CSV table of N, CA and C in Angstrom, one decimal:
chain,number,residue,atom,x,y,z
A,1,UNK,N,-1.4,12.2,-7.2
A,1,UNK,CA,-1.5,12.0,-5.8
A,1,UNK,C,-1.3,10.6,-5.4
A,2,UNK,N,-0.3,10.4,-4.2
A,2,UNK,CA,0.0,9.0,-4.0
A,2,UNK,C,-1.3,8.4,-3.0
A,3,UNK,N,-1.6,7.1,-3.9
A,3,UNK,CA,-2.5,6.1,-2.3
A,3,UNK,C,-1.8,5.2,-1.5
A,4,UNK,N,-2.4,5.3,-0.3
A,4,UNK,CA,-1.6,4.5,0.4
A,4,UNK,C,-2.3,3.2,0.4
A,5,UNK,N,-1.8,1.8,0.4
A,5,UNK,CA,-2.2,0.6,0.2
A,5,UNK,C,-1.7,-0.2,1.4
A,6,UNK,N,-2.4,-1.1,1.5
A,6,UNK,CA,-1.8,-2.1,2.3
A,6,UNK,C,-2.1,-3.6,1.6
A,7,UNK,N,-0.9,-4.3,1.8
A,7,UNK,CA,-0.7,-5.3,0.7
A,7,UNK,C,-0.5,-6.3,1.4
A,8,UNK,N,-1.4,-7.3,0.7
A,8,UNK,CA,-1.4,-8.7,1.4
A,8,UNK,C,-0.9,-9.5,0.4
A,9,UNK,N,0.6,-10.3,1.3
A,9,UNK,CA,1.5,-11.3,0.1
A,9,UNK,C,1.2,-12.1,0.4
A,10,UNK,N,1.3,-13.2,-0.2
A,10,UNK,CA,0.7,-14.6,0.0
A,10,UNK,C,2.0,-15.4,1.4
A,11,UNK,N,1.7,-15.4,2.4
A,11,UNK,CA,2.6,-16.5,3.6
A,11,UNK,C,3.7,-15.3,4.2
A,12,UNK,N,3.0,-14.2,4.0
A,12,UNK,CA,3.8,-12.7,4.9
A,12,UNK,C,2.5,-11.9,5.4
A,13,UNK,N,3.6,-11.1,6.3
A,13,UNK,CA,2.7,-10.2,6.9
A,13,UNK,C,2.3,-9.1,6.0
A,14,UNK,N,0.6,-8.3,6.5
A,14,UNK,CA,1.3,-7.5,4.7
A,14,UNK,C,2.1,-5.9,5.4
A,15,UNK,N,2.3,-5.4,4.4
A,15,UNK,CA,3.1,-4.3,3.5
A,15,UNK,C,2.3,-3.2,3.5
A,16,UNK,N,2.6,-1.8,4.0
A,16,UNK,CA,1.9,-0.3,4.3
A,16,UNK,C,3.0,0.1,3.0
A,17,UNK,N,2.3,0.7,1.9
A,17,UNK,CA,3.1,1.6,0.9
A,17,UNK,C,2.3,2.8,0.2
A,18,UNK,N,2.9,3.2,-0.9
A,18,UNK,CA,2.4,4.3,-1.8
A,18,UNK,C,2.4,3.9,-3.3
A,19,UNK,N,1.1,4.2,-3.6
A,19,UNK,CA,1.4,3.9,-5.0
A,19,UNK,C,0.8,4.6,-5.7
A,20,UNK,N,1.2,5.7,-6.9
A,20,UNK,CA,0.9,6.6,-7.4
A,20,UNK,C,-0.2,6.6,-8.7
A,21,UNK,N,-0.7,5.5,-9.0
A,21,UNK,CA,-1.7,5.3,-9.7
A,21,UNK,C,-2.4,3.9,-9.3
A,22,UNK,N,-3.6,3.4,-9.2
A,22,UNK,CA,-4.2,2.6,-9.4
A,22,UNK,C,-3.8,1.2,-10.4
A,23,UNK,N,-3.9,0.4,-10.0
A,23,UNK,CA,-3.0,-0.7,-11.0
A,23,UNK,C,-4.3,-0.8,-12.3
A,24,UNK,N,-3.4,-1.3,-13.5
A,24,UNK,CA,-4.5,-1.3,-14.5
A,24,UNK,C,-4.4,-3.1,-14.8
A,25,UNK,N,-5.6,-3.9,-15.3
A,25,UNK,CA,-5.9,-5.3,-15.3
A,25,UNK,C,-4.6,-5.7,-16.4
A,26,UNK,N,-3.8,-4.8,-17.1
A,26,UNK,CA,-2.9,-5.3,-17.7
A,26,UNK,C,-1.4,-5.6,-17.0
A,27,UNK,N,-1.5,-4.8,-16.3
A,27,UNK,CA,-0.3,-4.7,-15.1
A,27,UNK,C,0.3,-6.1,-15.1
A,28,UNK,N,2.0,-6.1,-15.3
A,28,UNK,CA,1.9,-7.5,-14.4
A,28,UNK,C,3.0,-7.6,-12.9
A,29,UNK,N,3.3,-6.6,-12.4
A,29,UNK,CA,3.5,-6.0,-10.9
A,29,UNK,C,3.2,-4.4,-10.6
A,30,UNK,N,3.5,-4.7,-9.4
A,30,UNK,CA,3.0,-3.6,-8.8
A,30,UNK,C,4.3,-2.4,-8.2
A,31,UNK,N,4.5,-1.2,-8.6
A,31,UNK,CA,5.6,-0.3,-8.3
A,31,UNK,C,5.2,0.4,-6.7
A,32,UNK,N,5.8,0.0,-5.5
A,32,UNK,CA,5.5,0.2,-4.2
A,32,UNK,C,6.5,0.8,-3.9
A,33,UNK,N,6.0,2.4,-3.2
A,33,UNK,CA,6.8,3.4,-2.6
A,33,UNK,C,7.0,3.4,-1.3
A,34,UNK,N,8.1,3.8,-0.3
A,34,UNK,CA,8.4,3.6,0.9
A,34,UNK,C,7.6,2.5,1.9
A,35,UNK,N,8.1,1.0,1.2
A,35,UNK,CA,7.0,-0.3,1.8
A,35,UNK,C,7.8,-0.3,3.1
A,36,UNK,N,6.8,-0.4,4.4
A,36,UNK,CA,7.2,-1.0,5.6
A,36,UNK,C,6.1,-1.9,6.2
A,37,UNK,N,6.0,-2.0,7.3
A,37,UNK,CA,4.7,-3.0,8.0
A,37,UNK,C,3.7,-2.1,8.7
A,38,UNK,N,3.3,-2.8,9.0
A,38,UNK,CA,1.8,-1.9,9.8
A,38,UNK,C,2.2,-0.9,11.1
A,39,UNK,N,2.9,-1.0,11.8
A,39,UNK,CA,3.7,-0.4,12.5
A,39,UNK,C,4.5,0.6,12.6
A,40,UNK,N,4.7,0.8,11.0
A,40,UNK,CA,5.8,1.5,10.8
A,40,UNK,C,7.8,1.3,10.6
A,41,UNK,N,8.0,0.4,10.9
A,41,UNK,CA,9.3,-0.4,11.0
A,41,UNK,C,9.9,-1.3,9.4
A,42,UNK,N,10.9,-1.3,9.4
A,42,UNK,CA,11.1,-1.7,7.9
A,42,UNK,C,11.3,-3.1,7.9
A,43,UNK,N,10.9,-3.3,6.9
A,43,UNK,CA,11.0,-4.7,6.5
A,43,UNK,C,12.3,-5.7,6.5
A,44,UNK,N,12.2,-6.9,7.3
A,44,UNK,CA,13.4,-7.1,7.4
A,44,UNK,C,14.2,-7.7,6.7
A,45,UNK,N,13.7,-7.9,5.2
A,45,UNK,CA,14.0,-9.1,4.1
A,45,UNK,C,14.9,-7.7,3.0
A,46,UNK,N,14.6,-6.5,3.3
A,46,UNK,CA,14.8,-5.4,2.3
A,46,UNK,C,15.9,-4.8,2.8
A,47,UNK,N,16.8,-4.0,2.2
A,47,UNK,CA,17.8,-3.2,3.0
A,47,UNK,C,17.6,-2.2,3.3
A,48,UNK,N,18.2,-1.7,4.1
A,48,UNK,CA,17.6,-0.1,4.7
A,48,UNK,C,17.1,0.9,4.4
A,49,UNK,N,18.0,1.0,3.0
A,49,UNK,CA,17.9,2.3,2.1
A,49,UNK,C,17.0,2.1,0.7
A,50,UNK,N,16.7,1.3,0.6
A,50,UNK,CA,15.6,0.3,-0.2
A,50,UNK,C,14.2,1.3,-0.4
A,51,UNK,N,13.5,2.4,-1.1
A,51,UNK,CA,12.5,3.4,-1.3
A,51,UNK,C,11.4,3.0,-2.1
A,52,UNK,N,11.8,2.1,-3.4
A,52,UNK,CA,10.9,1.6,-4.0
A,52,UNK,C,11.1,0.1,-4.3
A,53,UNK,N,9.7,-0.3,-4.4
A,53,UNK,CA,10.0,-2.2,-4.7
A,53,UNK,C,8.8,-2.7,-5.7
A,54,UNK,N,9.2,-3.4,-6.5
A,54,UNK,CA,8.3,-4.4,-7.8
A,54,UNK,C,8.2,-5.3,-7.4
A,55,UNK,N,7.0,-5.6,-6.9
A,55,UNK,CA,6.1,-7.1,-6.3
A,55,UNK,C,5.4,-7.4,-7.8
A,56,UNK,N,5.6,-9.0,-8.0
A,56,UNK,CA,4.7,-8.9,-9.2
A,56,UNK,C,3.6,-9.7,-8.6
A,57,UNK,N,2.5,-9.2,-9.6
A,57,UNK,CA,1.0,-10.1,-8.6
A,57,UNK,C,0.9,-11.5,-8.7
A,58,UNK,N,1.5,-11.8,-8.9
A,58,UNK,CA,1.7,-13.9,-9.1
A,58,UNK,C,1.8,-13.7,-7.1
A,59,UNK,N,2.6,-12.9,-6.2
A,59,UNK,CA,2.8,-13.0,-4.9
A,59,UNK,C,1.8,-12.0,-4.3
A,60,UNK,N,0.7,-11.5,-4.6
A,60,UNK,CA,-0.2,-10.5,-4.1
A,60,UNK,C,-1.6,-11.3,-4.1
A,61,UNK,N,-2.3,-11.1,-3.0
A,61,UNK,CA,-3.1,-11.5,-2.6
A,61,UNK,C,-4.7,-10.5,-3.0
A,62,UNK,N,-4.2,-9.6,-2.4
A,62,UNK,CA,-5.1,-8.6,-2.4
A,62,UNK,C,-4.6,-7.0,-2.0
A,63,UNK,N,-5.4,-5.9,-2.5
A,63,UNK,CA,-4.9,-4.6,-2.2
A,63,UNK,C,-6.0,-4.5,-1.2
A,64,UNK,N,-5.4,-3.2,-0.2
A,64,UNK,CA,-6.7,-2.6,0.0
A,64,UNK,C,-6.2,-1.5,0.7
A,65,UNK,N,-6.5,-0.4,-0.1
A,65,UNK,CA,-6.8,1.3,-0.2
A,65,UNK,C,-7.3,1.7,1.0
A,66,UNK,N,-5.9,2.6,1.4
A,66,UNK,CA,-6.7,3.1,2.6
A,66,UNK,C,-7.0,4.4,2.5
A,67,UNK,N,-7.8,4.8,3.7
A,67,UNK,CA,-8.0,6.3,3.4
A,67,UNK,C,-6.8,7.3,3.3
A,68,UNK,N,-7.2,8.8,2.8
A,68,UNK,CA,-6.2,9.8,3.0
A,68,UNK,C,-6.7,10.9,3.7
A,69,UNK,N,-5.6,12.1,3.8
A,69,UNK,CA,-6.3,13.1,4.6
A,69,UNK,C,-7.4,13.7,4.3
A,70,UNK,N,-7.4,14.0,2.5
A,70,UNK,CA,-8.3,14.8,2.1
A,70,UNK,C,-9.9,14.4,1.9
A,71,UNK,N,-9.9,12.9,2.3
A,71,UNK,CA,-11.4,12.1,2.2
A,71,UNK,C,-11.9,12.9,3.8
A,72,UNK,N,-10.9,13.3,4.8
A,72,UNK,CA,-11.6,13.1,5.7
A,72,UNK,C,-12.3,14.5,5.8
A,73,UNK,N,-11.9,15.3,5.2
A,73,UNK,CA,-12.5,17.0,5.1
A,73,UNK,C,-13.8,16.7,4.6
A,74,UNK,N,-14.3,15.7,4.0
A,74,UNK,CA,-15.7,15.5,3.3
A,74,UNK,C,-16.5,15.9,4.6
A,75,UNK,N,-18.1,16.3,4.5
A,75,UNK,CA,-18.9,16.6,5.5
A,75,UNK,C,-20.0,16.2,5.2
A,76,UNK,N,-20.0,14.7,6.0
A,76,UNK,CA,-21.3,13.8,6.2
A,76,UNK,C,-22.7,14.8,6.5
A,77,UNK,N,-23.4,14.4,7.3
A,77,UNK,CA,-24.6,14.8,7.6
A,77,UNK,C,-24.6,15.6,9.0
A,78,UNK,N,-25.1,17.1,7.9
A,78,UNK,CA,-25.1,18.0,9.2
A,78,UNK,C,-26.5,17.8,10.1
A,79,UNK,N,-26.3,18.2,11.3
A,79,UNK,CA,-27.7,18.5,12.1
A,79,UNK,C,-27.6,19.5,12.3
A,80,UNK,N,-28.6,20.1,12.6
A,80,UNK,CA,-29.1,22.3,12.9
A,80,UNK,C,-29.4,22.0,13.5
């Protein structure tokens, strides 16, 4: 199951992608599925048809994991 991430590059805006496993501490980049921006619009540095891209982490700042659909089906705290 893919997560979606948002990626912060060091002196860019960051990066909305997919990445189908969690990176492991040996990793030395990152395999990013349909990257665009926060917005939704493609990146202007990338070419159009461009689906996957290898950022290595020497340019990554930080991840951060966003939710998905199926977290949101969870059921917090009922009241009766």
């Amino acid at each position: 199951m893919p997560h979606t991430v948002l990626i912060h590059l060091h002196n860019e805006d960051p990066v909305v992608g997919e990445i189908e496993d969690m990176p492991n501490p040996a990793d030395t980049v990152l395999r990013v599925q349909n990257p665009r921006r926060r917005d939704g619009k493609d990146l202007h540095y990338l070419q159009s048809d461009v689906t996957t891209v290898f950022w290595s982490w020497g340019r990554i700042n930080f991840l951060e994991v966003l939710p998905t659909g199926g977290e949101d089906e969870i059921i917090g705290f009922v009241r009766e």
